[in-house]
Every structure is written in C-alpha cells, then in structure tokens.
mmCIF file of C-alpha atoms in Angstrom:
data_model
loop_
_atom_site.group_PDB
_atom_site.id
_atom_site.type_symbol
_atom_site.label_atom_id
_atom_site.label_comp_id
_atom_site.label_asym_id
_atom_site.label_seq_id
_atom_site.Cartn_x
_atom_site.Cartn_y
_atom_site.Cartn_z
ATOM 1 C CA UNK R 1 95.607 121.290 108.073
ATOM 2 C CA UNK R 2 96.441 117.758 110.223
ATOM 3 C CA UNK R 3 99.521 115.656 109.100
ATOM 4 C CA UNK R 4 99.265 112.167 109.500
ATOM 5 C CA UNK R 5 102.351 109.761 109.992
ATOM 6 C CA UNK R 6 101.386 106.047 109.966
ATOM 7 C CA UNK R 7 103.062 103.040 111.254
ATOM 8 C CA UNK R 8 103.156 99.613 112.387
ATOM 9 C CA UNK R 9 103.553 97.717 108.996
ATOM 10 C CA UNK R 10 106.224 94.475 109.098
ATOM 11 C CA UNK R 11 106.455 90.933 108.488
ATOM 12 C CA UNK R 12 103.874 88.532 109.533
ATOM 13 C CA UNK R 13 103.023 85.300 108.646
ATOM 14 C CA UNK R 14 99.714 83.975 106.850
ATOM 15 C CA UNK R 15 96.570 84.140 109.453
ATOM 16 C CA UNK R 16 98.512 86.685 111.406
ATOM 17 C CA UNK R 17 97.580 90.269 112.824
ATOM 18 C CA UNK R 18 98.614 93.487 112.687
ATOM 19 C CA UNK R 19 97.490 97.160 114.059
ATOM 20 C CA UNK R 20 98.343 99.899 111.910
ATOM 21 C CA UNK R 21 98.456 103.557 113.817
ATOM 22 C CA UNK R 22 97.888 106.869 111.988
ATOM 23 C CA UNK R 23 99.132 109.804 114.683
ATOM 24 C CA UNK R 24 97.752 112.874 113.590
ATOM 25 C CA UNK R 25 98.953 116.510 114.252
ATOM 26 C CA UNK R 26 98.637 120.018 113.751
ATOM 27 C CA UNK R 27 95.108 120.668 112.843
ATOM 28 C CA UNK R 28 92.069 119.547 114.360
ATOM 29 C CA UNK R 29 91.608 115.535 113.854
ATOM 30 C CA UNK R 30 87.715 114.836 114.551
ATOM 31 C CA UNK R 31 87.136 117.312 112.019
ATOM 32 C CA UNK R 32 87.954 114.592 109.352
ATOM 33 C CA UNK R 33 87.299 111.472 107.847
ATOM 34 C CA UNK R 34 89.844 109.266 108.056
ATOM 35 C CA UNK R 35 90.795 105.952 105.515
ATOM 36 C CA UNK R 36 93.228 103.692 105.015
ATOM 37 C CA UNK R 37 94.398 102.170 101.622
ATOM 38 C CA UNK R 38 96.729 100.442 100.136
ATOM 39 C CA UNK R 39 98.978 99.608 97.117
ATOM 40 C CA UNK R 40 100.679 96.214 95.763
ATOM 41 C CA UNK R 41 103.477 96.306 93.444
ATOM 42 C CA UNK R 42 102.144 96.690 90.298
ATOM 43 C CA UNK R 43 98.826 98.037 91.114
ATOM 44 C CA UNK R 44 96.194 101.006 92.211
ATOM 45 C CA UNK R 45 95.715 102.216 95.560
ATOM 46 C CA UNK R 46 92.803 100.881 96.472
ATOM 47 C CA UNK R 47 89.911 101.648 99.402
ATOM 48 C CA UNK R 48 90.665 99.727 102.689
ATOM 49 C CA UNK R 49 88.507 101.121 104.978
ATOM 50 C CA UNK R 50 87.116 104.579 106.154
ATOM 51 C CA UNK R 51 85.603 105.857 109.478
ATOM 52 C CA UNK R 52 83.591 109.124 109.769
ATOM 53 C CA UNK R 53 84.270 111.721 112.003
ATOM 54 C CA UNK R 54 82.979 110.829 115.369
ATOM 55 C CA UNK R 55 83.366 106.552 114.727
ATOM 56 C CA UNK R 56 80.209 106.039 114.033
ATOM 57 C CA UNK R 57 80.348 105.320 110.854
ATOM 58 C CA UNK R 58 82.771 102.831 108.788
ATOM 59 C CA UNK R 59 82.814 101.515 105.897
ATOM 60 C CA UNK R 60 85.271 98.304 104.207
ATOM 61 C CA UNK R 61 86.570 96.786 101.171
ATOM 62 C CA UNK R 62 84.864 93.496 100.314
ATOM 63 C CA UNK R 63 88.366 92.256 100.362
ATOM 64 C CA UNK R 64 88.853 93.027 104.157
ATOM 65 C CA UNK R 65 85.330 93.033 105.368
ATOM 66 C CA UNK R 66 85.047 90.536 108.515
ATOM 67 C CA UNK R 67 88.905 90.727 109.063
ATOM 68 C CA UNK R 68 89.907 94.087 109.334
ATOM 69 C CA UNK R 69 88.291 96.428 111.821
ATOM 70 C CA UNK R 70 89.034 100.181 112.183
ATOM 71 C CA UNK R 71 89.160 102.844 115.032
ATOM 72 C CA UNK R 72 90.165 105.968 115.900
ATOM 73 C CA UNK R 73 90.399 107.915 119.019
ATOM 74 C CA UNK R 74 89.789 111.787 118.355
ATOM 75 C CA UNK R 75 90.987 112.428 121.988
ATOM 76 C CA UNK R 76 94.448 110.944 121.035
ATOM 77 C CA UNK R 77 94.179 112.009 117.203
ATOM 78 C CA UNK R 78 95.209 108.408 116.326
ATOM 79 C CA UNK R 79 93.598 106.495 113.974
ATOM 80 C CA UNK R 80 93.822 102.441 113.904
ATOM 81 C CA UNK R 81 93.577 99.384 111.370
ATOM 82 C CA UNK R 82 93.502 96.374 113.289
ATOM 83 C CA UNK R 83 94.264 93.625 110.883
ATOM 84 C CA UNK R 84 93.220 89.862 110.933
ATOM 85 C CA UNK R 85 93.752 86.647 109.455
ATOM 86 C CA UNK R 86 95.812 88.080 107.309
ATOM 87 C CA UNK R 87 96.478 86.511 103.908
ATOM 88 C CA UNK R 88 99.395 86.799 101.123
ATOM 89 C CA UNK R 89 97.444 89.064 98.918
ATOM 90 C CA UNK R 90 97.007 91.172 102.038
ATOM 91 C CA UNK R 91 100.967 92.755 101.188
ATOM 92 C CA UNK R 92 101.069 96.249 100.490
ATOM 93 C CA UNK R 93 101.915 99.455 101.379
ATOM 94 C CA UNK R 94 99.457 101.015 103.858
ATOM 95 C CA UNK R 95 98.694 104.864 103.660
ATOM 96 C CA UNK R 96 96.687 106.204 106.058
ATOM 97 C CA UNK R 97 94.354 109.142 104.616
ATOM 98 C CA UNK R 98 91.971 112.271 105.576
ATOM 99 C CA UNK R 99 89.365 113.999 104.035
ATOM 100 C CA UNK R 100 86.928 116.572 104.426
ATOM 101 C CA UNK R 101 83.891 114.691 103.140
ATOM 102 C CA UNK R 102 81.008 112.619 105.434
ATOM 103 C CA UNK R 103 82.425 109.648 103.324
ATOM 104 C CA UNK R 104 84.192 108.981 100.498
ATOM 105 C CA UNK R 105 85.819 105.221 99.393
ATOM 106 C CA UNK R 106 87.290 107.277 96.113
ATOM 107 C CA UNK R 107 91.112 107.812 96.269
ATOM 108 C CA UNK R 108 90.706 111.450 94.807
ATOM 109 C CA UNK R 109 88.192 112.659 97.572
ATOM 110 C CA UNK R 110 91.283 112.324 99.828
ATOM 111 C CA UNK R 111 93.555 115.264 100.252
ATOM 112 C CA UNK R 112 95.941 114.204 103.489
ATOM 113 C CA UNK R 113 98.075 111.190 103.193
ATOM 114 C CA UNK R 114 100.324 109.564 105.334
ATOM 115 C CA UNK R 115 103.982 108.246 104.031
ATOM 116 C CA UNK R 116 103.211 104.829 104.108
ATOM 117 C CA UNK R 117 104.102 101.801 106.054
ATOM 118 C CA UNK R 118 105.216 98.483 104.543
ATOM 119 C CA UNK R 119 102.851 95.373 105.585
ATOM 120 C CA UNK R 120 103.889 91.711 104.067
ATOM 121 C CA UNK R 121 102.349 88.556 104.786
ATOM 122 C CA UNK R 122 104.335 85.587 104.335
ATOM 123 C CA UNK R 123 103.053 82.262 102.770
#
C-alpha cells in the first residue's frame, strides 16, 4: 500500500499562507482518497479537507472552508493543502491521510497516515 510523508508546516504569522505537500510512494496514489487533518494540543484530530480520487471531488471543514483549498497531482503522487488567511486557532499538527473509500470526513475511515508536520500561526 502507498506511504505518505508530509511537509511544509512552520511559523507564520496571522493572515499568512502556507502549502502543505503529501509525497506519496510505493503503491498506486490515484487509487485513493486523500485528506488532511489536524490536531491542537489538547484536542481530536479533526477533518480538514478531503479530495477524491481523480480531484474532482473535495470536500472542507466549516472551519477552513473559503481559506483553504486542496489539490493533488496523481501524475506526481503529491497531494497539496494550500492554506490562507491563516488564523491563531489555525496551529496544529497537520497529517496528511489516505483511504480507500469515495469519501469519508471520519478519522477511522482512514487507514494511511502521514507523520505529521508542525503548522503555527502567530498572533
């Protein structure tokens, strides 16, 4: 099955951006759905975003919705969160995540992770 390493988390201050890369190997990437989520200190891992298999398809977190937008490129088997206006309560771990399902915004339906990649938004 694919791994997935994710990157591009650091420091950034309030209204900032980011883009967050998921690199995928060893298995075959546009075979899967692909998510990103992410966990405070203190709290669940929640739902980010998800896009289906062939892009056509996503699917955000209320939270996010209008400021985060997210890719992938099957060709490359990369994945991307571009992130926007980014906000304090936007700090969290990011973890990058594939699944087998059309669609799925549940953290169990996901059975690939990524390690993780730190993302903190100054005030």
């Amino acid at each position: 099955q694919v791994q997935l390493v994710d990157s591009g988390g650091g420091l950034v201050q309030t209204g900032g951006s980011l883009r967050l890369s998921c690199a995928a190997s060893g298995g075959t990437f546009s075979r899967y759905l692909l998510a990103w989520f992410r966990q405070a200190p203190g709290k669940e891992r929640e739902f980010v975003a998800a896009i289906n298999w062939s892009g056509t398809n996503t699917n955000y977190a209320d939270s996010v919705q209008g400021r985060f937008a997210i890719s992938r490129d099957n060709a490359k088997s990369t994945g991307l969160l571009q992130m926007t206006s980014l906000k304090p309560e936007d700090t969290a771990i990011y973890y990058c995540a594939a699944s087998i399902r059309p669609m799925a915004w549940v953290r169990q339906d996901y059975g690939i992770w990524g390690q993780g990649t730190q993302v903190t938004v100054s005030s």
